[in-house]
XYZ file of C-alpha atoms in Angstrom:
665
model
C -86.069 -180.718 -23.651
C -82.851 -180.916 -21.651
C -82.924 -181.849 -17.974
C -79.665 -181.642 -16.001
C -79.486 -182.912 -12.426
C -76.600 -182.401 -10.022
C -73.813 -181.785 -12.531
C -70.542 -181.891 -10.581
C -67.064 -182.157 -12.034
C -64.229 -184.053 -10.397
C -62.036 -181.730 -8.357
C -58.267 -181.644 -8.814
C -56.101 -181.849 -5.674
C -57.373 -179.289 -3.171
C -59.164 -177.088 -5.722
C -62.953 -176.852 -5.684
C -64.813 -178.474 -8.599
C -65.278 -176.331 -11.699
C -69.014 -177.191 -11.631
C -70.710 -177.949 -8.326
C -74.242 -179.379 -8.116
C -75.796 -177.563 -11.101
C -79.355 -178.483 -12.062
C -81.565 -176.801 -14.648
C -83.968 -177.398 -17.517
C -83.916 -176.137 -21.098
C -87.477 -176.529 -22.448
C -88.302 -177.366 -26.027
C -89.433 -174.548 -28.272
C -87.347 -171.979 -26.417
C -83.799 -170.631 -26.551
C -81.887 -171.058 -23.279
C -78.681 -169.176 -22.478
C -76.077 -170.455 -20.007
C -74.522 -167.211 -18.793
C -71.303 -166.778 -16.894
C -67.975 -165.003 -16.932
C -64.809 -166.699 -18.110
C -64.045 -169.570 -15.742
C -67.586 -169.824 -14.407
C -67.903 -173.438 -15.575
C -70.064 -173.103 -18.685
C -67.963 -175.324 -20.959
C -67.377 -177.848 -18.193
C -71.124 -178.085 -17.631
C -71.676 -178.792 -21.331
C -68.973 -181.461 -21.352
C -70.547 -183.110 -18.325
C -73.938 -183.060 -20.035
C -72.468 -184.664 -23.156
C -70.553 -187.233 -21.062
C -67.258 -186.027 -22.455
C -65.782 -185.407 -19.006
C -65.732 -187.469 -15.838
C -67.956 -186.275 -13.026
C -71.296 -186.807 -11.341
C -74.827 -185.982 -12.354
C -77.428 -186.954 -14.920
C -78.614 -185.263 -18.094
C -81.679 -186.297 -20.072
C -82.351 -185.339 -23.670
C -86.063 -185.811 -24.335
C -86.204 -188.134 -21.337
C -83.173 -190.293 -22.205
C -79.504 -190.065 -21.253
C -77.126 -189.636 -24.140
C -75.648 -193.131 -23.898
C -79.132 -194.614 -24.268
C -79.775 -192.875 -27.594
C -79.074 -195.084 -30.597
C -77.711 -192.258 -32.775
C -76.750 -189.362 -30.471
C -75.490 -187.102 -33.257
C -78.945 -187.254 -34.888
C -80.612 -186.219 -31.638
C -78.107 -183.690 -30.235
C -76.153 -181.265 -32.401
C -72.969 -180.116 -30.660
C -70.583 -177.231 -31.355
C -67.751 -176.916 -28.846
C -65.207 -174.234 -29.650
C -63.665 -174.109 -33.097
C -64.705 -176.350 -35.976
C -61.848 -178.862 -36.125
C -60.867 -180.326 -39.425
C -57.891 -180.612 -41.705
C -57.071 -177.159 -43.118
C -56.669 -178.628 -46.608
C -60.141 -180.208 -46.665
C -62.816 -178.358 -48.636
C -66.033 -177.159 -47.042
C -68.171 -179.460 -49.140
C -65.836 -182.421 -48.641
C -65.906 -181.854 -44.897
C -69.699 -181.941 -44.792
C -69.896 -184.941 -47.110
C -67.557 -186.802 -44.771
C -69.832 -185.993 -41.838
C -72.860 -187.114 -43.851
C -71.309 -190.569 -44.111
C -70.445 -190.515 -40.404
C -74.002 -189.598 -39.395
C -75.656 -191.890 -41.928
C -77.616 -189.185 -43.768
C -77.912 -188.723 -47.543
C -74.998 -186.943 -49.163
C -77.343 -184.373 -50.724
C -77.841 -183.047 -47.212
C -74.463 -181.321 -47.431
C -75.580 -179.139 -50.343
C -78.909 -178.359 -48.654
C -77.252 -177.176 -45.444
C -74.648 -175.177 -47.356
C -77.450 -173.262 -49.035
C -79.182 -172.587 -45.729
C -76.104 -171.189 -43.966
C -75.015 -169.189 -46.994
C -71.805 -171.036 -47.849
C -72.698 -172.231 -51.338
C -70.210 -169.859 -52.933
C -67.463 -171.111 -50.588
C -68.102 -174.825 -50.887
C -64.792 -175.423 -52.683
C -62.754 -173.290 -50.279
C -60.304 -174.897 -47.865
C -61.116 -174.879 -44.168
C -57.871 -173.092 -43.393
C -58.881 -170.065 -45.492
C -62.257 -169.376 -43.817
C -62.784 -166.257 -41.727
C -64.182 -166.341 -38.206
C -67.722 -165.666 -39.358
C -67.577 -168.288 -42.098
C -66.110 -170.770 -39.634
C -69.090 -170.215 -37.344
C -71.442 -170.749 -40.270
C -69.667 -173.989 -41.099
C -69.956 -175.068 -37.464
C -73.692 -174.454 -37.533
C -73.907 -176.394 -40.799
C -72.155 -179.345 -39.153
C -74.583 -179.158 -36.240
C -77.679 -179.038 -38.462
C -76.465 -181.746 -40.828
C -78.324 -184.722 -39.230
C -81.367 -182.521 -38.428
C -81.099 -182.847 -34.611
C -83.864 -181.865 -32.217
C -81.483 -180.354 -29.639
C -78.668 -177.867 -30.252
C -75.878 -177.455 -27.684
C -73.499 -174.624 -28.623
C -70.536 -173.247 -26.699
C -70.126 -169.479 -27.264
C -71.407 -169.582 -30.863
C -71.330 -165.788 -31.333
C -67.873 -165.267 -29.850
C -65.861 -162.986 -32.133
C -68.649 -162.398 -34.660
C -69.650 -159.054 -36.083
C -73.006 -157.412 -35.465
C -74.632 -158.708 -38.620
C -73.264 -162.230 -38.214
C -74.349 -162.495 -34.574
C -77.882 -161.339 -35.475
C -77.984 -163.928 -38.257
C -76.795 -166.682 -35.918
C -79.313 -165.874 -33.211
C -82.025 -165.702 -35.838
C -81.159 -169.229 -36.926
C -81.287 -170.456 -33.344
C -84.646 -168.797 -32.738
C -86.022 -170.294 -35.956
C -84.945 -173.747 -34.790
C -86.675 -173.213 -31.452
C -89.806 -171.873 -33.180
C -90.166 -175.216 -34.940
C -90.159 -177.103 -31.644
C -86.444 -177.673 -31.148
C -84.389 -177.155 -28.009
C -81.506 -174.667 -28.054
C -78.889 -174.231 -25.326
C -75.933 -171.900 -25.851
C -73.331 -170.356 -23.581
C -72.292 -166.725 -23.471
C -70.353 -164.338 -21.290
C -72.364 -161.251 -22.339
C -75.483 -160.477 -20.264
C -76.928 -158.304 -23.031
C -76.560 -161.087 -25.560
C -78.299 -163.514 -23.201
C -81.209 -161.143 -22.552
C -81.584 -160.237 -26.218
C -81.257 -163.642 -27.866
C -82.654 -166.060 -25.262
C -86.038 -166.788 -23.740
C -84.534 -168.257 -20.578
C -81.271 -167.356 -18.835
C -79.326 -169.605 -16.445
C -76.524 -167.813 -14.609
C -73.407 -169.530 -13.273
C -70.830 -168.011 -10.944
C -67.745 -169.970 -9.875
C -69.334 -173.233 -10.898
C -72.583 -172.735 -8.996
C -76.071 -171.908 -10.169
C -77.034 -168.436 -8.937
C -80.096 -167.663 -11.070
C -82.580 -169.533 -13.263
C -84.915 -166.950 -14.793
C -86.961 -165.994 -17.765
C -85.247 -163.420 -19.927
C -87.712 -160.711 -18.891
C -87.068 -161.332 -15.215
C -83.336 -161.522 -15.828
C -83.347 -158.147 -17.591
C -85.382 -156.623 -14.768
C -83.389 -157.959 -11.822
C -79.791 -158.580 -12.889
C -78.871 -155.844 -15.344
C -78.137 -152.134 -15.333
C -79.633 -150.009 -12.498
C -81.511 -146.778 -13.262
C -83.431 -143.964 -11.614
C -87.109 -143.766 -12.606
C -88.460 -140.198 -12.644
C -92.023 -138.972 -13.263
C -92.547 -135.234 -13.714
C -94.929 -132.977 -15.654
C -91.824 -131.045 -16.773
C -89.877 -134.084 -17.985
C -88.354 -132.332 -21.029
C -86.996 -129.439 -18.948
C -85.679 -131.770 -16.249
C -83.960 -133.931 -18.859
C -82.237 -130.884 -20.335
C -81.083 -129.738 -16.901
C -79.696 -133.172 -16.014
C -77.869 -133.355 -19.343
C -76.391 -129.866 -18.915
C -75.133 -130.543 -15.383
C -73.630 -133.866 -16.448
C -71.769 -132.160 -19.273
C -70.505 -129.441 -16.927
C -69.356 -131.939 -14.280
C -67.846 -134.264 -16.913
C -69.915 -137.175 -15.662
C -71.333 -140.020 -17.759
C -75.077 -139.676 -17.283
C -77.649 -140.927 -19.761
C -81.241 -139.705 -19.765
C -83.965 -141.389 -21.807
C -87.500 -140.143 -22.353
C -89.830 -143.099 -21.766
C -92.949 -141.372 -23.103
C -95.396 -139.043 -21.466
C -93.896 -137.608 -18.306
C -91.487 -140.441 -17.512
C -87.678 -140.410 -17.603
C -85.033 -143.070 -17.041
C -81.698 -141.782 -15.785
C -78.633 -144.040 -16.034
C -75.411 -143.324 -14.171
C -76.931 -141.156 -11.452
C -78.694 -141.522 -8.105
C -82.011 -140.438 -6.622
C -80.232 -137.873 -4.463
C -78.522 -136.165 -7.411
C -81.683 -136.088 -9.526
C -83.755 -134.802 -6.590
C -81.249 -132.027 -5.789
C -81.215 -130.883 -9.432
C -85.012 -130.765 -9.531
C -85.159 -128.894 -6.209
C -82.591 -126.266 -7.232
C -84.460 -125.422 -10.430
C -87.947 -125.695 -9.026
C -89.059 -128.686 -11.106
C -92.030 -130.582 -9.740
C -91.366 -134.347 -9.347
C -94.157 -136.868 -8.854
C -91.996 -140.003 -8.610
C -88.331 -140.638 -7.866
C -87.171 -144.212 -7.310
C -84.205 -146.501 -7.841
C -84.860 -149.454 -10.156
C -82.541 -152.347 -10.959
C -82.382 -154.352 -14.087
C -82.954 -152.327 -17.233
C -80.437 -153.004 -20.012
C -80.211 -149.372 -20.993
C -80.788 -147.591 -24.285
C -77.872 -149.284 -25.989
C -79.160 -152.764 -25.235
C -79.884 -153.616 -28.833
C -76.151 -153.916 -29.470
C -73.456 -155.771 -27.589
C -70.312 -154.059 -26.270
C -68.189 -152.878 -29.142
C -71.001 -153.199 -31.679
C -71.834 -149.497 -31.897
C -68.553 -148.713 -33.658
C -69.104 -151.620 -36.045
C -72.640 -150.453 -36.741
C -71.423 -146.953 -37.437
C -68.766 -148.236 -39.819
C -71.325 -150.421 -41.610
C -73.705 -147.500 -41.904
C -70.998 -145.222 -43.283
C -69.948 -147.812 -45.877
C -73.544 -148.466 -46.913
C -74.550 -144.837 -47.338
C -71.403 -143.875 -49.247
C -71.791 -146.552 -51.915
C -72.522 -145.148 -55.373
C -75.746 -147.101 -55.651
C -77.133 -145.669 -52.433
C -77.809 -142.304 -54.070
C -76.300 -140.342 -51.169
C -73.110 -138.307 -51.193
C -71.280 -135.643 -49.254
C -73.036 -134.054 -46.310
C -76.230 -136.054 -46.863
C -74.383 -139.360 -46.396
C -72.497 -137.950 -43.445
C -75.754 -136.948 -41.772
C -77.199 -140.427 -42.066
C -73.988 -142.009 -40.778
C -73.897 -139.580 -37.851
C -77.455 -140.530 -36.995
C -76.453 -144.211 -36.946
C -73.520 -143.429 -34.661
C -75.619 -141.484 -32.178
C -78.351 -144.043 -32.191
C -76.023 -146.992 -31.880
C -77.970 -148.692 -34.661
C -77.121 -149.437 -38.305
C -80.236 -149.309 -40.493
C -80.898 -151.293 -43.610
C -82.371 -148.302 -45.432
C -79.510 -145.855 -45.863
C -81.175 -144.135 -48.778
C -83.941 -142.632 -46.636
C -84.136 -138.824 -46.871
C -81.893 -137.117 -44.425
C -84.672 -134.793 -43.437
C -86.491 -137.614 -41.718
C -83.609 -137.923 -39.234
C -82.723 -134.467 -37.911
C -79.057 -133.972 -37.185
C -78.227 -134.764 -33.564
C -81.124 -137.070 -32.798
C -80.666 -140.485 -31.245
C -82.717 -143.262 -32.776
C -84.582 -145.135 -30.060
C -86.131 -148.514 -30.908
C -89.756 -148.825 -30.022
C -89.756 -152.486 -29.089
C -87.429 -155.409 -28.843
C -87.262 -158.166 -31.396
C -86.343 -160.972 -29.005
C -88.954 -162.124 -26.478
C -88.206 -161.209 -22.923
C -85.970 -158.251 -23.682
C -86.725 -155.231 -21.542
C -86.012 -151.761 -22.872
C -86.576 -148.292 -21.529
C -87.605 -146.856 -24.906
C -90.513 -144.824 -26.114
C -93.079 -146.076 -28.605
C -93.491 -144.240 -31.888
C -96.553 -142.171 -32.263
C -97.846 -138.662 -32.126
C -97.670 -138.617 -28.370
C -94.031 -139.539 -28.202
C -91.781 -136.903 -26.797
C -88.125 -136.231 -27.410
C -85.506 -138.778 -26.524
C -82.715 -137.439 -24.392
C -79.219 -138.771 -24.994
C -75.989 -138.653 -23.040
C -74.573 -135.453 -21.675
C -73.016 -134.527 -25.015
C -75.982 -135.540 -27.163
C -78.589 -133.032 -28.292
C -82.290 -133.546 -27.857
C -84.498 -134.614 -30.730
C -87.719 -136.413 -31.482
C -87.720 -140.186 -31.071
C -88.129 -142.374 -34.112
C -89.485 -145.946 -34.101
C -87.267 -148.873 -34.981
C -87.457 -150.887 -38.159
C -89.668 -153.967 -38.215
C -88.202 -157.307 -37.159
C -86.549 -159.242 -39.947
C -88.153 -162.570 -40.866
C -86.582 -165.649 -39.336
C -84.251 -167.593 -41.619
C -85.458 -170.870 -42.991
C -84.182 -174.148 -41.607
C -82.858 -177.101 -43.580
C -85.663 -179.287 -44.918
C -86.479 -182.300 -42.744
C -85.165 -185.671 -43.801
C -86.075 -189.233 -42.996
C -83.321 -190.608 -40.782
C -83.342 -194.380 -40.441
C -81.120 -196.775 -38.616
C -78.355 -197.894 -40.970
C -76.185 -200.620 -39.414
C -74.765 -201.514 -42.832
C -70.945 -201.756 -42.883
C -70.893 -199.656 -46.063
C -71.603 -196.503 -44.073
C -68.327 -196.468 -42.069
C -66.469 -197.616 -45.162
C -67.901 -194.686 -47.133
C -66.952 -192.353 -44.311
C -63.392 -193.647 -44.162
C -62.943 -193.365 -47.928
C -64.122 -189.743 -47.892
C -61.965 -188.967 -44.894
C -58.837 -190.420 -46.459
C -59.397 -189.057 -49.973
C -60.603 -185.606 -48.882
C -57.084 -184.301 -48.242
C -53.791 -184.678 -50.044
C -51.795 -186.008 -47.072
C -52.042 -189.622 -48.207
C -51.049 -188.862 -51.785
C -48.152 -186.657 -50.636
C -46.910 -189.348 -48.244
C -47.056 -191.987 -50.994
C -45.110 -189.736 -53.364
C -42.417 -189.095 -50.756
C -42.152 -192.835 -50.042
C -41.744 -193.688 -53.730
C -39.053 -191.045 -54.265
C -37.165 -192.049 -51.101
C -37.343 -195.732 -52.038
C -36.055 -195.110 -55.558
C -33.119 -193.008 -54.324
C -32.295 -195.569 -51.631
C -32.355 -198.415 -54.179
C -30.001 -196.535 -56.512
C -27.555 -195.822 -53.680
C -27.649 -199.430 -52.481
C -26.967 -200.679 -56.023
C -24.023 -198.301 -56.340
C -22.499 -199.424 -53.068
C -23.066 -203.104 -53.863
C -23.152 -206.191 -51.594
C -26.953 -205.888 -51.190
C -29.201 -208.911 -51.789
C -31.649 -208.655 -54.677
C -34.698 -208.794 -52.414
C -33.502 -205.952 -50.180
C -32.455 -203.966 -53.234
C -35.945 -204.073 -54.759
C -37.518 -203.191 -51.384
C -34.961 -200.383 -50.794
C -34.247 -201.782 -47.332
C -30.673 -201.308 -46.096
C -29.541 -203.467 -43.217
C -28.767 -200.360 -41.166
C -32.423 -199.235 -41.131
C -35.032 -200.943 -38.934
C -37.741 -200.634 -41.593
C -37.873 -199.729 -45.299
C -39.442 -196.429 -46.422
C -42.577 -198.202 -47.675
C -43.260 -199.781 -44.259
C -42.686 -196.472 -42.460
C -44.992 -194.679 -44.923
C -47.710 -197.293 -44.473
C -47.384 -196.988 -40.691
C -47.698 -193.207 -40.900
C -50.813 -193.439 -43.068
C -52.266 -195.912 -40.594
C -51.489 -193.635 -37.651
C -53.232 -190.760 -39.448
C -56.404 -192.845 -39.799
C -57.560 -191.808 -36.314
C -57.748 -188.153 -35.401
C -60.902 -186.496 -36.713
C -63.046 -188.845 -34.615
C -61.454 -187.609 -31.393
C -61.563 -183.909 -32.281
C -64.738 -183.299 -34.208
C -67.763 -182.214 -32.103
C -70.252 -183.896 -34.433
C -68.583 -187.192 -33.608
C -67.780 -186.301 -30.006
C -71.528 -186.145 -29.358
C -71.444 -189.942 -29.396
C -69.613 -189.885 -26.028
C -66.333 -190.468 -27.805
C -67.399 -194.023 -28.698
C -67.252 -193.542 -32.463
C -63.546 -194.483 -32.613
C -64.349 -197.581 -30.531
C -66.932 -198.989 -32.891
C -65.789 -202.215 -34.455
C -67.484 -201.384 -37.747
C -65.413 -198.220 -38.086
C -62.257 -200.080 -37.049
C -62.930 -202.712 -39.697
C -63.370 -200.011 -42.330
C -60.134 -198.308 -41.311
C -58.222 -201.586 -41.371
C -59.662 -202.413 -44.802
C -58.696 -199.039 -46.254
C -55.266 -199.268 -44.613
C -54.793 -202.746 -46.124
C -55.616 -201.608 -49.645
C -53.418 -198.535 -49.264
C -50.499 -200.566 -47.906
C -50.753 -203.192 -50.658
C -50.826 -200.506 -53.339
C -47.877 -198.729 -51.734
C -45.853 -201.939 -51.474
C -46.561 -202.890 -55.097
C -45.767 -199.420 -56.414
C -42.567 -199.247 -54.388
C -41.188 -202.480 -55.855
C -42.302 -201.475 -59.343
C -40.750 -197.999 -59.145
C -37.516 -199.340 -57.666
C -37.233 -201.951 -60.427
C -37.924 -199.376 -63.120
C -35.351 -196.923 -61.768
C -32.735 -199.664 -61.391
C -33.390 -200.772 -64.956
C -32.989 -197.227 -66.286
C -29.764 -196.588 -64.364
C -27.967 -199.950 -64.266
C -29.685 -202.192 -66.801
C -31.568 -205.473 -66.662
C -29.210 -207.477 -64.394
C -30.420 -205.768 -61.216
C -34.123 -206.203 -61.994
C -34.289 -209.972 -62.308
C -36.903 -211.796 -60.255
C -35.142 -213.342 -57.235
C -35.465 -217.017 -56.343
C -38.240 -217.840 -53.911
C -40.199 -214.786 -55.036
C -43.463 -216.143 -53.614
C -42.245 -216.325 -50.041
C -40.414 -213.034 -50.402
C -43.523 -211.323 -51.824
C -45.667 -212.699 -49.031
C -43.183 -211.460 -46.437
C -42.947 -208.060 -48.114
C -46.691 -207.466 -48.347
C -47.221 -208.829 -44.852
C -44.607 -206.457 -43.441
C -46.119 -203.352 -45.053
C -49.714 -204.288 -44.167
C -48.684 -205.194 -40.614
C -47.045 -201.792 -40.135
C -50.176 -200.071 -41.415
C -52.342 -202.066 -39.001
C -49.999 -201.287 -36.102
C -50.332 -197.582 -36.833
C -54.133 -197.791 -36.977
C -54.524 -199.778 -33.760
C -51.953 -197.809 -31.769
C -53.462 -194.475 -32.816
C -56.918 -195.769 -31.857
C -55.777 -197.022 -28.461
C -53.600 -194.061 -27.457
C -55.557 -191.372 -29.378
C -52.367 -189.982 -30.878
C -50.781 -190.095 -34.313
C -47.340 -189.867 -32.726
C -48.073 -192.926 -30.582
C -49.211 -194.816 -33.684
C -45.974 -194.100 -35.537
C -43.925 -194.879 -32.403
C -45.599 -198.283 -32.176
C -44.569 -199.024 -35.767
C -40.933 -198.111 -35.137
C -40.887 -199.983 -31.808
C -41.500 -203.328 -33.542
C -38.012 -203.718 -35.116
C -36.240 -201.694 -32.430
C -37.656 -203.236 -29.248
C -39.861 -206.230 -29.997
C -37.629 -208.002 -32.560
C -34.640 -208.337 -30.167
C -36.943 -209.833 -27.546
C -38.379 -212.324 -30.025
C -34.885 -213.282 -31.217
C -33.737 -213.958 -27.686
C -36.812 -216.079 -27.075
C -36.307 -218.089 -30.271
C -32.629 -218.652 -29.570
C -33.327 -220.247 -26.223
C -32.351 -223.880 -25.588
C -35.934 -224.914 -24.854
C -37.294 -223.781 -28.253
C -37.807 -226.557 -30.764
C -37.880 -226.172 -34.548
C -41.139 -226.779 -36.398
C -39.596 -229.028 -39.044
C -42.020 -230.910 -41.251
C -44.998 -228.838 -40.094
C -46.876 -228.827 -43.459
C -46.591 -232.608 -43.829
C -47.871 -233.252 -40.329
C -50.679 -230.749 -40.863
C -51.725 -232.604 -44.037
C -51.721 -235.885 -42.132
C -53.911 -234.450 -39.391
C -56.584 -233.086 -41.732
C -56.264 -235.969 -44.220
C -56.648 -233.524 -47.093
C -54.834 -233.094 -50.383
C -53.971 -229.451 -50.913
C -55.270 -228.381 -54.375
C -53.090 -226.361 -56.733
C -50.066 -226.764 -54.503
C -51.697 -225.023 -51.567
C -49.055 -226.292 -49.179
C -46.652 -223.775 -50.701
C -48.817 -220.886 -49.529
C -49.130 -222.420 -46.073
C -45.376 -222.895 -45.839
C -44.853 -219.279 -46.963
C -47.228 -217.982 -44.282
C -45.527 -220.063 -41.599
C -42.119 -218.836 -42.689
C -43.293 -215.230 -42.494
C -44.499 -215.676 -38.936
C -41.393 -217.642 -38.009
C -39.135 -214.744 -39.016
C -38.105 -212.434 -36.158
C -39.711 -209.357 -37.711
C -42.855 -211.257 -38.673
C -43.214 -212.796 -35.238
C -42.631 -209.482 -33.511
C -45.147 -207.771 -35.763
C -47.755 -210.481 -35.159
C -47.176 -210.226 -31.413
C -47.539 -206.434 -31.466
C -50.717 -206.581 -33.544
C -52.244 -209.109 -31.161
C -51.449 -206.947 -28.138
C -52.819 -203.773 -29.744
C -55.989 -205.502 -30.916
C -56.610 -206.911 -27.442
C -56.091 -203.456 -25.928
C -58.502 -201.930 -28.442
C -61.182 -204.556 -27.731
C -60.672 -204.208 -23.985
C -61.179 -200.445 -24.213
C -64.311 -200.967 -26.284
C -65.828 -203.442 -23.845
C -64.957 -201.285 -20.852
C -66.696 -198.249 -22.331
C -69.744 -200.288 -23.265
C -69.971 -201.668 -19.718
C -69.860 -198.102 -18.374
């Protein structure tokens, strides 16, 4: 279950807090709705519960706060707003990436796709999904690690009638198996229909905490309850007067001698009965019934009518012409689209309004008659004719949930590495960036060779003196800056209090992948430049320069260092732009500072450093190892190398400091 105590958001300036001292419980095995108009504080309350926003209060999930749960995403499934993800990533690739992030078997992605009905769209790109399919994908992401608790922010927003019924059926099936479900909505009818418990917020404060039955009785549409032995005649008179006066009055036959009148008052009903000599046994105002159209949300009646018309006019339905039109008209008047359009039209007389006999969701209150021989006619709005009431269709079976899996703690470093590989290879951004870098480097090398006066090393690296960095280093920095992003946006990872990007295991995996990518990019750049120069100008421009070992070490170190700077800066500042800016800032800002420091009078040269180092350790370097040591020292001693090493040290310290600070909190 969920227990929230004193949720209060931090106020801005002189404005009141968006959520002020909200406390409630969402029990296990039940569906709880957090109801409120736009701006009431529903989303803020969820973010406070998930510790994604600063504020005060405590929230316990099965008796533990979220930061005390070892694997929060396996305990709490979260869907906040849209399903973020790269538009070019496929549905299946997206779920497989999240499987690696949550530490669950990869086969889980296919199982959940089958449950939510996206098997046929598993190879579609995220950017091509409709609103309904996007919601299905969001629910698949939530159910992926088989969590006990579901926290959803407006999951049915923008869905059609059929899709919203399917979604609420899934949520009720999860609760029926012992899970906890909490979702937000702005529609009172949706809350009363789909939830067992309703919590109402107004302007950030808790105003009601009720069972759905009590909520429907006390906080919904008012009505006038009438009891008369001449209920049919009185209903006809009320309907006729409403039509004459052009007033919106709705009269419903409750069964026996009872009527429910919506849109009128006791005085008007009593005066009508008195003028026509109709005996009345009871006349009272009642508050809280959802009304005859409660089965559907606002705007759903037109959708239901359209669905009914399309279903009955299909060739396979066996209906055509006036027969199909009669069935569709019945669906329009009843506000209900039925699954059996091929039923004989004679069973639904023209002009009747279909009245459901009972509600499918627990706690829903309806002023409807029950089917049976004693049921009288149902009376519609002022412009609707009278007709016998017909019982509703039986409740559809609840959809099946994904099969349970055995989730075990997996601290192995292969899990974040697998996640990072799937994240990087799931979209074509990296491959496109590498292709652009290779083409730009080749063109730059050809132009530099044509102009002349360019050293061989800079020619092969396609690095003009006028540019702060070569194309390969900029491309590696961009790929590194793109390494962080999904972790800060995706709700399945945001459930871990935003600490997923701060985990050192994930950082190590990102640095490892960035290193391999940068080395491959640097090698391919030199190879492509040499090949293009050979094809255009011949062999003289492709000779191996003197001191190739030190130059190669410097070249690979520069590209890898730029990639690491992009990764660390994007992780610290949570921005791809900041990561790329940190890469460019090294030659533009840091290198001049390092040069000024090295040119100072107090700086001494490290001449003879390898020899003195060998004397200190009293070791003989095998295979000429002192050459590699000298090459590494020379790389760091260069202005760009020193500036890059200094920047990497600062960014790594900032990253570790942020990690430790969050862990202390």
